[in-house]
Amino acid sequence: MTKFSDLGLSQPVLQALDLKGYETPTPIQEQAIPPVLDGRDLLGIAQTGTGKTAAFMLPAIDRLRASDNNIPFKSCRMLVLAPTRELAMQIAASAKDYGALAGLKVQAIVGGTSVNKDRNKLHRGTDILIATPGRLLDLVDQKAFNLGAVEVLVLDEADQMLDLGFIHALRTINKLVPADRQTLFFSATMPKAIKELVSNYCRNPVQVSVTPESTTAERIDQYLFMVQQDEKQALLELILSGRHDIPGDLERTLIFTRTKHGADRVVKKLSQRGISANAIHGNKSQPQRQRALDEFRRGKTSVLVATDVAARGIDIPGVSHVINYELPNVPEQYVHRIGRTARAGKDGVAIAFCAEDERTYLKDIRRVTEAELDRLALPENFRAVVEGVGPTKPPPKGQTRVSRKKFKPRPAGSGKPQGDGPGKPQGKHPARKGRPGGRPGGKPGVGSRRGGRGRGQGGSGGQGNAPRSAQG
Ligand code: AMP
C-alpha cells in the first residue's frame, strides 16, 4: 500500500498529515501528488469527498516551499478559485492545517463580506489565496490586488463555477495570471465548455480521474415518505422531536429545500415548536452562513436547513440524516444531497418527503440512482395531527431521540393511505437491495455520476455568491 512518505512530500507536510491523522493517501492523492510535485499541470476529474483538496494542496505547498519566493505585494503565489463561499472557507481551513508547519500565509476572500477588509488584509500579499471569482475580480478592478505573481493556479469544481455563471470571470482571470504558472484544474464532469476551459488554462495536463467511493452511497440507507405538501412540516416536527420513529439515531440532521424562502419557512416553524435550527442559503450574509455552519459542526444546533447551492461542497462530519424536505428537480442533485451523510466511514440515513406533484422527480431519482428508497409509514392519526385536532402525544420522558435498534417499520399504508400503491417489503437495508450487486462492472449506483451534474440551479435556492454581473 502506498504511503504519503512514498510520494515525495516534505517533512513539514508529512508531519502536518500525521497531526491530521491521515494514514494513507486516497486514490486521487496517490495519482496527483507526484506529477504536481514535478511541476506538471493537472486535470483532475473528481468531486468533493475524494480527498482532492489535499491532492492539490499538499504538493503545491511543497512547490511554494521549494521556489522560496517572497510574498508579493498585493498579490499571491498560489491562487485557488472555488465556486462557493463555503467551499472556499473549507479549502482555506484545510490549507492552514496542511501548511501549518510550512510557514505559509493563507488568506481567503469571498463575496458577501466587507470588500474594505479584504483590501486591507491583502495589501501585503499572501502565499496562498482562496477566492471566489467575483470577489477576486472586484479587488483586481479596484487595483487592490493583482495576479502577476501567481506560481500555482487551482480551479476547484470548475463545472460548478460555470453553472454559477462565472465563465467570463474565468476567462478574464486566465488573461491576468502569468503564462508560466502551473495549473491544477478540477471538475466533476467534463462537458464541452469545460474541455474548452481546460485547453485554455492547462498545458499538456496529466489527467487523473476518480469516481467517488461507491461505498459512501452503499452506507446510506434511503427511505421515502409519501406525504402531502401541507403535511410535510408536521411530519418533520414529529420526526425531529422524536415522536415518530425513523431509522437511525438522530444526531445531526441536514434538511434540503428547493428554495431560500422554503428554507426560512421551515426554520421559522421549527423554532415556533421549540426546535432550534439554522438556515444557509444565498440570501444570508456570509457571517450568518458561517455561523450557521459552525454551530452545526460544533453540535450547538442539530438541525441545518439548506438549499442545494449553499450546501454544495461542504463537508460536515457527523451528519446522521439528510432529509429531502422537497425533492430536487435534478436527480443528480439528490446524489449530492445524500452524500452529505455517511462521511468519514460512518453510516447515514437519507429520507425523502415526496408529495403528489413530486412523483416525476422521484421517478427520475430512482432511474438515475437505481436505489429502492424504502417507503415508510406516516404516523397514526397523522391527518388529525396536521389539522391540529388530534392528540399530539408528547415523547416519553427523557426521550427525544429515536434509535435504530428500536425502529420497527410499520408496513407502508398503515398510516393514512397515500396512494403510492402497495408498500414495498421492508428489509434491514432496503435501499441497498436495488443496487446492482458488485459494481464495478455493473451499472452505476447512487455514488456514481451518470449524466453529469445537475444544472440549472437558477431560482432554486440561488447563491449569494453570484457572478459579478449579478453582484452589481
Ligand atoms: P475533500 O474531497 O478534499 O473535500 O476531502 C474529503 C474529506 O476527506 C475531508 O474531510 C478530508 O479532511 C478527508 N481526507 C482527505 N484526504 C484524506 C486521507 N488521506 N485520509 C483521511 N481523510 C482524508
Short mmCIF file of C-alpha atoms and ligand atoms in Angstrom, two decimals:
data_model
loop_
_atom_site.label_atom_id
_atom_site.label_comp_id
_atom_site.label_asym_id
_atom_site.label_seq_id
_atom_site.Cartn_x
_atom_site.Cartn_y
_atom_site.Cartn_z
CA MET A 1 0.00 0.00 0.00
CA THR A 2 1.35 3.43 -0.92
CA LYS A 3 2.23 5.72 1.98
CA PHE A 4 2.35 9.52 1.96
CA SER A 5 6.09 9.28 2.53
CA ASP A 6 6.44 7.37 -0.78
CA LEU A 7 5.02 10.30 -2.74
CA GLY A 8 7.94 12.70 -2.34
CA LEU A 9 6.33 15.16 0.10
CA SER A 10 8.49 17.18 2.51
CA GLN A 11 8.82 16.52 6.23
CA PRO A 12 6.73 19.54 7.39
CA VAL A 13 3.86 18.40 5.15
CA LEU A 14 4.18 14.78 6.28
CA GLN A 15 4.13 15.93 9.91
CA ALA A 16 1.04 18.01 9.29
CA LEU A 17 -0.66 14.95 7.81
CA ASP A 18 0.34 12.99 10.87
CA LEU A 19 -1.34 15.60 13.03
CA LYS A 20 -4.46 15.35 10.88
CA GLY A 21 -4.42 11.59 11.41
CA TYR A 22 -4.31 10.72 7.71
CA GLU A 23 -2.61 7.38 7.29
CA THR A 24 -2.79 6.54 3.62
CA PRO A 25 -3.34 8.67 0.52
CA THR A 26 -6.68 8.45 -1.26
CA PRO A 27 -6.53 7.34 -4.93
CA ILE A 28 -6.58 10.89 -6.26
CA GLN A 29 -3.81 11.90 -3.87
CA GLU A 30 -1.74 8.92 -4.90
CA GLN A 31 -2.13 9.75 -8.58
CA ALA A 32 -1.94 13.54 -8.43
CA ILE A 33 0.78 14.32 -5.89
CA PRO A 34 3.87 13.02 -7.78
CA PRO A 35 3.18 14.78 -11.12
CA VAL A 36 2.21 18.03 -9.36
CA LEU A 37 5.44 17.90 -7.36
CA ASP A 38 7.20 17.55 -10.73
CA GLY A 39 5.61 20.80 -11.86
CA ARG A 40 3.14 19.27 -14.31
CA ASP A 41 -0.29 20.73 -15.00
CA LEU A 42 -3.09 18.51 -13.81
CA LEU A 43 -6.64 17.78 -14.88
CA GLY A 44 -8.46 16.03 -12.06
CA ILE A 45 -11.88 14.61 -12.71
CA ALA A 46 -13.16 14.21 -9.20
CA GLN A 47 -15.72 15.55 -6.84
CA THR A 48 -15.75 16.56 -3.19
CA GLY A 49 -15.22 13.68 -0.82
CA THR A 50 -12.41 12.10 -2.79
CA GLY A 51 -9.67 13.97 -0.93
CA LYS A 52 -8.95 16.28 -3.84
CA THR A 53 -8.20 19.31 -1.66
CA ALA A 54 -5.15 17.59 -0.20
CA ALA A 55 -4.33 16.20 -3.67
CA PHE A 56 -3.61 19.72 -4.91
CA MET A 57 -2.75 21.49 -1.67
CA LEU A 58 -0.01 19.18 -0.38
CA PRO A 59 2.24 19.18 -3.46
CA ALA A 60 1.53 22.87 -4.08
CA ILE A 61 2.71 23.72 -0.58
CA ASP A 62 5.95 21.88 -1.32
CA ARG A 63 6.32 23.67 -4.67
CA LEU A 64 5.93 27.01 -2.92
CA ARG A 65 8.45 26.00 -0.28
CA ALA A 66 10.91 24.94 -2.97
CA SER A 67 10.65 28.14 -5.03
CA ASP A 68 11.00 30.15 -1.78
CA ASN A 69 9.89 33.44 -3.33
CA ASN A 70 8.93 36.34 -1.10
CA ILE A 71 5.31 37.15 -0.51
CA PRO A 72 4.42 39.55 -3.35
CA PHE A 73 2.92 42.96 -2.59
CA LYS A 74 -0.88 42.95 -3.31
CA SER A 75 -0.61 39.54 -4.92
CA CYS A 76 -0.33 35.85 -4.09
CA ARG A 77 1.87 32.92 -5.03
CA MET A 78 -0.89 30.36 -5.17
CA LEU A 79 -4.45 31.15 -6.17
CA VAL A 80 -7.30 28.71 -5.60
CA LEU A 81 -10.63 29.57 -7.25
CA ALA A 82 -13.75 27.98 -5.79
CA PRO A 83 -17.41 28.38 -6.75
CA THR A 84 -18.98 28.99 -3.35
CA ARG A 85 -18.14 30.81 -0.19
CA GLU A 86 -18.50 27.70 1.93
CA LEU A 87 -16.17 25.67 -0.24
CA ALA A 88 -13.62 28.50 -0.29
CA MET A 89 -13.65 28.71 3.51
CA GLN A 90 -13.35 24.96 3.77
CA ILE A 91 -10.35 24.88 1.43
CA ALA A 92 -8.75 27.71 3.42
CA ALA A 93 -9.17 25.74 6.65
CA SER A 94 -7.57 22.68 5.03
CA ALA A 95 -4.74 24.79 3.59
CA LYS A 96 -4.00 26.14 7.06
CA ASP A 97 -3.96 22.62 8.50
CA TYR A 98 -1.83 21.13 5.75
CA GLY A 99 0.56 24.05 5.69
CA ALA A 100 0.68 24.51 9.47
CA LEU A 101 4.36 23.62 9.68
CA ALA A 102 5.39 25.04 6.33
CA GLY A 103 5.15 28.65 7.48
CA LEU A 104 2.98 29.82 4.58
CA LYS A 105 0.43 32.60 4.87
CA VAL A 106 -3.10 31.60 3.86
CA GLN A 107 -5.95 34.04 3.18
CA ALA A 108 -9.46 33.66 1.81
CA ILE A 109 -11.77 36.20 0.21
CA VAL A 110 -15.40 35.54 -0.64
CA GLY A 111 -18.40 37.58 -1.70
CA GLY A 112 -20.90 38.85 0.87
CA THR A 113 -18.26 40.21 3.24
CA SER A 114 -16.64 43.62 3.56
CA VAL A 115 -14.54 44.47 0.47
CA ASN A 116 -12.61 47.02 2.50
CA LYS A 117 -11.49 44.39 4.98
CA ASP A 118 -10.39 42.15 2.11
CA ARG A 119 -8.48 45.02 0.56
CA ASN A 120 -6.65 45.68 3.82
CA LYS A 121 -5.85 42.09 4.53
CA LEU A 122 -4.41 41.52 1.06
CA HIS A 123 -2.40 44.72 0.95
CA ARG A 124 0.80 42.96 1.98
CA GLY A 125 0.06 39.96 -0.20
CA THR A 126 -0.14 36.33 0.79
CA ASP A 127 1.37 32.97 -0.11
CA ILE A 128 -1.93 31.21 -0.70
CA LEU A 129 -5.21 32.89 -1.58
CA ILE A 130 -8.51 31.05 -1.85
CA ALA A 131 -11.13 33.16 -3.59
CA THR A 132 -14.49 33.12 -5.27
CA PRO A 133 -14.06 34.59 -8.78
CA GLY A 134 -16.42 37.56 -8.35
CA ARG A 135 -14.79 38.95 -5.23
CA LEU A 136 -11.32 38.40 -6.64
CA LEU A 137 -12.08 40.43 -9.75
CA ASP A 138 -13.70 43.17 -7.68
CA LEU A 139 -10.36 43.65 -5.94
CA VAL A 140 -8.45 43.45 -9.20
CA ASP A 141 -10.75 46.08 -10.73
CA GLN A 142 -10.09 48.32 -7.75
CA LYS A 143 -6.35 47.80 -8.27
CA ALA A 144 -6.22 46.40 -4.74
CA PHE A 145 -4.86 43.09 -5.97
CA ASN A 146 -3.09 41.66 -8.98
CA LEU A 147 -2.40 38.18 -10.26
CA GLY A 148 1.07 38.86 -11.62
CA ALA A 149 2.93 36.71 -9.08
CA VAL A 150 0.81 33.55 -9.27
CA GLU A 151 3.01 30.45 -9.43
CA VAL A 152 0.29 27.84 -8.90
CA LEU A 153 -3.31 28.28 -10.01
CA VAL A 154 -6.07 25.91 -8.94
CA LEU A 155 -9.59 25.82 -10.33
CA ASP A 156 -11.72 23.75 -7.99
CA GLU A 157 -15.15 22.48 -9.04
CA ALA A 158 -14.81 24.22 -12.39
CA ASP A 159 -18.12 22.82 -13.65
CA GLN A 160 -19.89 24.38 -10.69
CA MET A 161 -18.22 27.71 -11.42
CA LEU A 162 -19.61 27.55 -14.95
CA ASP A 163 -23.04 26.57 -13.63
CA LEU A 164 -22.98 29.63 -11.41
CA GLY A 165 -22.22 31.88 -14.36
CA PHE A 166 -18.53 32.53 -13.75
CA ILE A 167 -17.39 31.81 -17.30
CA HIS A 168 -16.49 35.44 -18.11
CA ALA A 169 -14.71 35.84 -14.80
CA LEU A 170 -12.68 32.71 -15.52
CA ARG A 171 -11.74 33.93 -18.99
CA THR A 172 -10.63 37.24 -17.53
CA ILE A 173 -8.60 35.61 -14.78
CA ASN A 174 -6.83 33.41 -17.34
CA LYS A 175 -5.53 36.55 -19.04
CA LEU A 176 -4.27 38.04 -15.78
CA VAL A 177 -2.17 35.15 -14.48
CA PRO A 178 1.40 34.61 -15.71
CA ALA A 179 1.68 32.23 -18.66
CA ASP A 180 4.31 30.11 -16.97
CA ARG A 181 2.34 29.24 -13.84
CA GLN A 182 1.34 25.69 -13.00
CA THR A 183 -2.40 24.96 -13.36
CA LEU A 184 -4.35 22.33 -11.43
CA PHE A 185 -7.84 22.02 -12.80
CA PHE A 186 -10.60 20.06 -11.07
CA SER A 187 -14.07 19.29 -12.29
CA ALA A 188 -16.52 16.52 -11.54
CA THR A 189 -17.83 16.49 -15.09
CA MET A 190 -16.35 17.23 -18.50
CA PRO A 191 -18.92 18.96 -20.67
CA LYS A 192 -17.71 20.74 -23.81
CA ALA A 193 -17.42 24.13 -22.13
CA ILE A 194 -15.12 22.64 -19.50
CA LYS A 195 -12.94 20.98 -22.12
CA GLU A 196 -12.52 24.36 -23.79
CA LEU A 197 -11.56 25.94 -20.49
CA VAL A 198 -9.06 23.16 -19.84
CA SER A 199 -7.40 23.71 -23.20
CA ASN A 200 -7.10 27.42 -22.47
CA TYR A 201 -5.86 27.01 -18.93
CA CYS A 202 -3.65 23.91 -18.99
CA ARG A 203 -0.55 22.85 -20.85
CA ASN A 204 -0.39 19.15 -21.55
CA PRO A 205 -2.00 18.24 -18.24
CA VAL A 206 -1.63 14.87 -16.57
CA GLN A 207 -5.14 13.54 -16.31
CA VAL A 208 -6.38 11.71 -13.22
CA SER A 209 -9.90 10.56 -12.78
CA VAL A 210 -11.56 9.08 -9.74
CA THR A 211 -15.15 8.22 -9.12
CA PRO A 212 -16.39 8.75 -5.61
CA GLU A 213 -16.15 5.69 -3.47
CA SER A 214 -19.28 3.69 -4.11
CA THR A 215 -19.11 2.55 -0.52
CA THR A 216 -20.21 6.01 0.55
CA ALA A 217 -23.55 5.57 -1.15
CA GLU A 218 -23.79 1.98 -0.05
CA ARG A 219 -23.55 3.09 3.54
CA ILE A 220 -26.60 5.31 3.13
CA ASP A 221 -29.97 3.76 3.88
CA GLN A 222 -32.55 5.51 1.78
CA TYR A 223 -36.20 5.90 2.72
CA LEU A 224 -39.26 7.65 1.47
CA PHE A 225 -42.41 9.17 2.91
CA MET A 226 -45.27 9.79 0.53
CA VAL A 227 -46.72 12.87 2.17
CA GLN A 228 -48.85 15.76 1.09
CA GLN A 229 -47.16 19.11 0.68
CA ASP A 230 -49.14 20.68 3.54
CA GLU A 231 -48.26 17.78 5.83
CA LYS A 232 -44.51 17.95 5.43
CA GLN A 233 -43.84 20.44 8.21
CA ALA A 234 -45.87 18.42 10.71
CA LEU A 235 -44.07 15.24 9.72
CA LEU A 236 -40.71 16.94 10.10
CA GLU A 237 -41.61 18.23 13.53
CA LEU A 238 -42.79 14.80 14.67
CA ILE A 239 -39.56 13.25 13.46
CA LEU A 240 -37.23 15.86 14.93
CA SER A 241 -38.99 15.83 18.28
CA GLY A 242 -38.69 12.06 18.44
CA ARG A 243 -42.44 11.47 18.22
CA HIS A 244 -42.26 9.47 15.05
CA ASP A 245 -39.69 6.73 14.73
CA ILE A 246 -37.36 6.76 11.81
CA PRO A 247 -34.32 4.58 11.22
CA GLY A 248 -31.03 5.66 12.72
CA ASP A 249 -30.02 7.76 15.70
CA LEU A 250 -30.82 11.39 15.03
CA GLU A 251 -27.65 13.31 15.71
CA ARG A 252 -27.20 15.98 13.12
CA THR A 253 -29.89 16.48 10.51
CA LEU A 254 -29.38 18.34 7.27
CA ILE A 255 -32.63 19.30 5.59
CA PHE A 256 -32.83 20.34 1.96
CA THR A 257 -35.42 22.62 0.46
CA ARG A 258 -35.56 23.80 -3.13
CA THR A 259 -35.91 27.47 -2.36
CA LYS A 260 -34.47 30.03 0.02
CA HIS A 261 -37.93 31.03 1.24
CA GLY A 262 -38.74 27.37 1.77
CA ALA A 263 -35.67 27.03 3.97
CA ASP A 264 -36.58 30.11 6.03
CA ARG A 265 -40.15 28.92 6.43
CA VAL A 266 -39.04 25.54 7.75
CA VAL A 267 -36.64 27.13 10.25
CA LYS A 268 -39.27 29.60 11.45
CA LYS A 269 -41.88 26.94 12.01
CA LEU A 270 -39.42 24.63 13.73
CA SER A 271 -38.40 27.37 16.11
CA GLN A 272 -42.06 28.06 16.89
CA ARG A 273 -42.13 24.45 18.08
CA GLY A 274 -39.02 24.88 20.16
CA ILE A 275 -36.74 23.07 17.73
CA SER A 276 -33.71 25.22 17.11
CA ALA A 277 -32.43 25.24 13.56
CA ASN A 278 -30.45 27.49 11.23
CA ALA A 279 -30.71 28.05 7.51
CA ILE A 280 -27.98 28.56 4.95
CA HIS A 281 -28.80 29.98 1.56
CA GLY A 282 -27.87 32.77 -0.80
CA ASN A 283 -29.87 35.47 0.98
CA LYS A 284 -27.93 35.02 4.18
CA SER A 285 -24.84 37.12 4.76
CA GLN A 286 -21.53 35.34 4.77
CA PRO A 287 -21.05 35.71 8.55
CA GLN A 288 -24.57 34.30 9.08
CA ARG A 289 -23.80 31.35 6.85
CA GLN A 290 -20.50 30.70 8.51
CA ARG A 291 -22.04 30.94 11.98
CA ALA A 292 -24.81 28.52 11.00
CA LEU A 293 -22.26 26.04 9.70
CA ASP A 294 -20.02 26.41 12.75
CA GLU A 295 -22.93 25.91 15.14
CA PHE A 296 -23.96 22.83 13.23
CA ARG A 297 -20.42 21.48 13.17
CA ARG A 298 -19.98 22.05 16.88
CA GLY A 299 -23.35 20.48 17.63
CA LYS A 300 -24.83 23.69 19.07
CA THR A 301 -27.74 23.27 16.69
CA SER A 302 -28.53 19.80 15.45
CA VAL A 303 -30.68 20.88 12.52
CA LEU A 304 -29.48 22.80 9.46
CA VAL A 305 -31.79 23.69 6.60
CA ALA A 306 -30.04 24.35 3.30
CA THR A 307 -30.59 24.99 -0.35
CA ASP A 308 -28.58 22.97 -2.84
CA VAL A 309 -26.20 25.69 -3.89
CA ALA A 310 -25.39 26.86 -0.37
CA ALA A 311 -24.63 23.32 0.78
CA ARG A 312 -22.57 22.40 -2.25
CA GLY A 313 -19.15 21.05 -1.47
CA ILE A 314 -19.47 21.42 2.28
CA ASP A 315 -18.06 18.66 4.37
CA ILE A 316 -19.55 18.27 7.82
CA PRO A 317 -18.65 15.13 9.65
CA GLY A 318 -21.38 13.57 11.74
CA VAL A 319 -24.47 14.32 9.65
CA SER A 320 -26.60 11.32 10.63
CA HIS A 321 -29.63 12.18 8.49
CA VAL A 322 -30.32 14.02 5.29
CA ILE A 323 -33.97 14.89 4.85
CA ASN A 324 -35.10 15.90 1.40
CA TYR A 325 -37.99 18.07 2.51
CA GLU A 326 -38.54 18.90 -1.12
CA LEU A 327 -37.19 16.65 -3.81
CA PRO A 328 -34.66 18.20 -6.16
CA ASN A 329 -35.83 18.69 -9.72
CA VAL A 330 -32.45 17.50 -10.97
CA PRO A 331 -31.88 13.87 -9.94
CA GLU A 332 -28.09 14.17 -9.68
CA GLN A 333 -28.66 16.80 -7.02
CA TYR A 334 -30.23 14.08 -4.90
CA VAL A 335 -26.95 12.19 -5.03
CA HIS A 336 -25.04 15.28 -3.90
CA ARG A 337 -27.51 15.91 -1.11
CA ILE A 338 -27.46 12.45 0.40
CA GLY A 339 -23.67 12.38 0.06
CA ARG A 340 -23.55 14.91 2.92
CA THR A 341 -24.19 11.99 5.27
CA ALA A 342 -22.17 8.79 5.67
CA ARG A 343 -18.93 10.79 5.63
CA ALA A 344 -15.67 9.54 7.04
CA GLY A 345 -16.67 5.90 7.10
CA LYS A 346 -19.91 6.39 9.06
CA ASP A 347 -23.38 5.16 8.17
CA GLY A 348 -26.09 7.55 7.17
CA VAL A 349 -29.79 7.76 6.55
CA ALA A 350 -31.48 9.70 3.77
CA ILE A 351 -35.19 10.35 3.88
CA ALA A 352 -37.20 11.83 1.05
CA PHE A 353 -40.53 13.59 1.54
CA CYS A 354 -42.38 13.14 -1.72
CA ALA A 355 -45.66 14.92 -2.43
CA GLU A 356 -48.04 14.05 -5.21
CA ASP A 357 -46.63 16.72 -7.53
CA GLU A 358 -43.06 15.50 -6.98
CA ARG A 359 -43.62 11.98 -8.27
CA THR A 360 -41.85 12.77 -11.54
CA TYR A 361 -38.79 13.89 -9.59
CA LEU A 362 -38.93 10.69 -7.57
CA LYS A 363 -39.13 8.64 -10.73
CA ASP A 364 -36.07 10.43 -12.12
CA ILE A 365 -34.18 9.88 -8.86
CA ARG A 366 -34.97 6.17 -8.92
CA ARG A 367 -33.92 5.96 -12.55
CA VAL A 368 -30.61 7.71 -12.04
CA THR A 369 -29.66 6.14 -8.72
CA GLU A 370 -31.28 2.74 -9.16
CA ALA A 371 -31.96 2.87 -5.43
CA GLU A 372 -35.15 1.47 -3.98
CA LEU A 373 -35.95 4.13 -1.36
CA ASP A 374 -37.94 2.02 1.04
CA ARG A 375 -41.27 3.52 1.87
CA LEU A 376 -42.00 4.45 5.47
CA ALA A 377 -45.46 4.71 7.03
CA LEU A 378 -46.84 8.01 8.20
CA PRO A 379 -47.69 8.36 11.88
CA GLU A 380 -51.07 7.11 13.01
CA ASN A 381 -53.75 9.79 13.13
CA PHE A 382 -51.40 11.89 11.10
CA ARG A 383 -54.02 13.96 9.30
CA ALA A 384 -55.63 14.80 12.61
CA VAL A 385 -52.28 15.92 13.98
CA VAL A 386 -51.70 18.05 10.91
CA GLU A 387 -55.04 19.72 11.34
CA GLY A 388 -54.21 20.32 14.97
CA VAL A 389 -57.17 18.37 16.32
CA GLY A 390 -55.58 15.05 17.05
CA PRO A 391 -53.64 14.15 20.15
CA THR A 392 -50.04 15.17 19.81
CA LYS A 393 -48.53 12.60 22.06
CA PRO A 394 -45.51 14.05 23.89
CA PRO A 395 -42.35 11.98 23.69
CA PRO A 396 -41.72 9.63 26.60
CA LYS A 397 -39.83 11.38 29.34
CA GLY A 398 -36.17 11.88 28.56
CA GLN A 399 -36.52 10.51 25.07
CA THR A 400 -36.26 12.85 22.17
CA ARG A 401 -34.06 10.65 20.07
CA VAL A 402 -35.02 7.58 18.17
CA SER A 403 -32.71 4.67 17.92
CA ARG A 404 -32.02 2.39 15.05
CA LYS A 405 -32.48 -0.63 17.32
CA LYS A 406 -35.94 0.43 18.34
CA PHE A 407 -37.07 1.17 14.82
CA LYS A 408 -39.65 -1.28 13.58
CA PRO A 409 -41.03 -0.21 10.24
CA ARG A 410 -44.78 -0.43 10.03
CA PRO A 411 -45.99 -1.58 6.68
CA ALA A 412 -46.40 1.43 4.48
CA GLY A 413 -50.04 2.30 4.17
CA SER A 414 -50.83 1.52 7.79
CA GLY A 415 -50.97 5.26 8.32
CA LYS A 416 -53.05 7.46 6.13
CA PRO A 417 -53.31 5.94 2.68
CA GLN A 418 -51.21 7.96 0.29
CA GLY A 419 -51.97 6.24 -2.93
CA ASP A 420 -48.45 5.16 -3.82
CA GLY A 421 -49.55 1.63 -4.50
CA PRO A 422 -48.64 -1.18 -2.17
CA GLY A 423 -45.74 -0.50 0.15
CA LYS A 424 -42.55 -2.27 -0.65
CA PRO A 425 -41.34 -5.07 1.57
CA GLN A 426 -39.00 -3.61 4.11
CA GLY A 427 -35.68 -5.17 4.83
CA LYS A 428 -32.83 -4.05 7.01
CA HIS A 429 -31.02 -2.19 4.29
CA PRO A 430 -33.67 -1.95 1.66
CA ALA A 431 -32.05 0.86 -0.21
CA ARG A 432 -29.13 -1.41 -0.98
CA LYS A 433 -31.23 -4.13 -2.45
CA GLY A 434 -31.99 -2.34 -5.63
CA ARG A 435 -28.38 -1.76 -6.45
CA PRO A 436 -26.66 -3.91 -8.93
CA GLY A 437 -24.51 -6.22 -6.93
CA GLY A 438 -20.85 -5.56 -7.02
CA ARG A 439 -20.17 -2.55 -9.09
CA PRO A 440 -17.70 -2.04 -10.81
CA GLY A 441 -18.78 -3.65 -13.96
CA GLY A 442 -22.42 -3.29 -13.05
CA LYS A 443 -24.47 -0.23 -13.70
CA PRO A 444 -23.58 2.83 -11.74
CA GLY A 445 -25.34 3.16 -8.46
CA VAL A 446 -26.06 6.10 -6.26
CA GLY A 447 -22.50 7.12 -5.81
CA SER A 448 -21.87 7.13 -9.50
CA ARG A 449 -22.09 10.10 -11.72
CA ARG A 450 -24.19 9.31 -14.65
CA GLY A 451 -25.31 12.06 -16.91
CA GLY A 452 -23.20 14.69 -15.23
CA ARG A 453 -24.05 17.15 -12.54
CA GLY A 454 -27.31 18.80 -12.01
CA ARG A 455 -27.59 22.01 -13.88
CA GLY A 456 -29.98 24.84 -13.98
CA GLN A 457 -29.99 25.76 -10.32
CA GLY A 458 -31.31 29.16 -11.22
CA GLY A 459 -34.11 30.20 -8.99
CA SER A 460 -33.81 27.15 -6.81
CA GLY A 461 -32.27 28.45 -3.73
CA GLY A 462 -29.76 30.60 -5.56
CA GLN A 463 -26.43 31.59 -4.30
CA GLY A 464 -25.44 34.82 -2.71
CA ASN A 465 -22.06 34.41 -4.24
CA ALA A 466 -23.45 35.22 -7.61
CA PRO A 467 -21.42 36.02 -10.68
CA ARG A 468 -20.15 39.55 -10.86
CA SER A 469 -22.84 40.61 -13.24
CA ALA A 470 -25.33 39.74 -10.55
CA GLN A 471 -23.36 41.35 -7.78
CA GLY A 472 -23.75 44.79 -9.16
P1 AMP B 1 -12.18 16.63 0.01
O1 AMP B 1 -12.60 15.72 -1.11
O2 AMP B 1 -10.90 17.30 -0.24
O3 AMP B 1 -13.30 17.57 0.38
O4 AMP B 1 -11.93 15.70 1.30
C1 AMP B 1 -12.96 14.97 1.90
C2 AMP B 1 -12.66 14.62 3.34
O5 AMP B 1 -11.66 13.61 3.43
C3 AMP B 1 -12.15 15.78 4.18
O6 AMP B 1 -12.83 15.74 5.43
C4 AMP B 1 -10.68 15.49 4.37
O7 AMP B 1 -10.23 16.01 5.61
C5 AMP B 1 -10.64 13.97 4.37
N1 AMP B 1 -9.39 13.41 3.81
C6 AMP B 1 -8.70 13.81 2.73
N2 AMP B 1 -7.64 13.03 2.50
C7 AMP B 1 -7.63 12.08 3.45
C8 AMP B 1 -6.78 10.96 3.76
N3 AMP B 1 -5.73 10.65 3.00
N4 AMP B 1 -7.09 10.20 4.83
C9 AMP B 1 -8.16 10.51 5.60
N5 AMP B 1 -9.01 11.53 5.37
C10 AMP B 1 -8.76 12.32 4.31
#
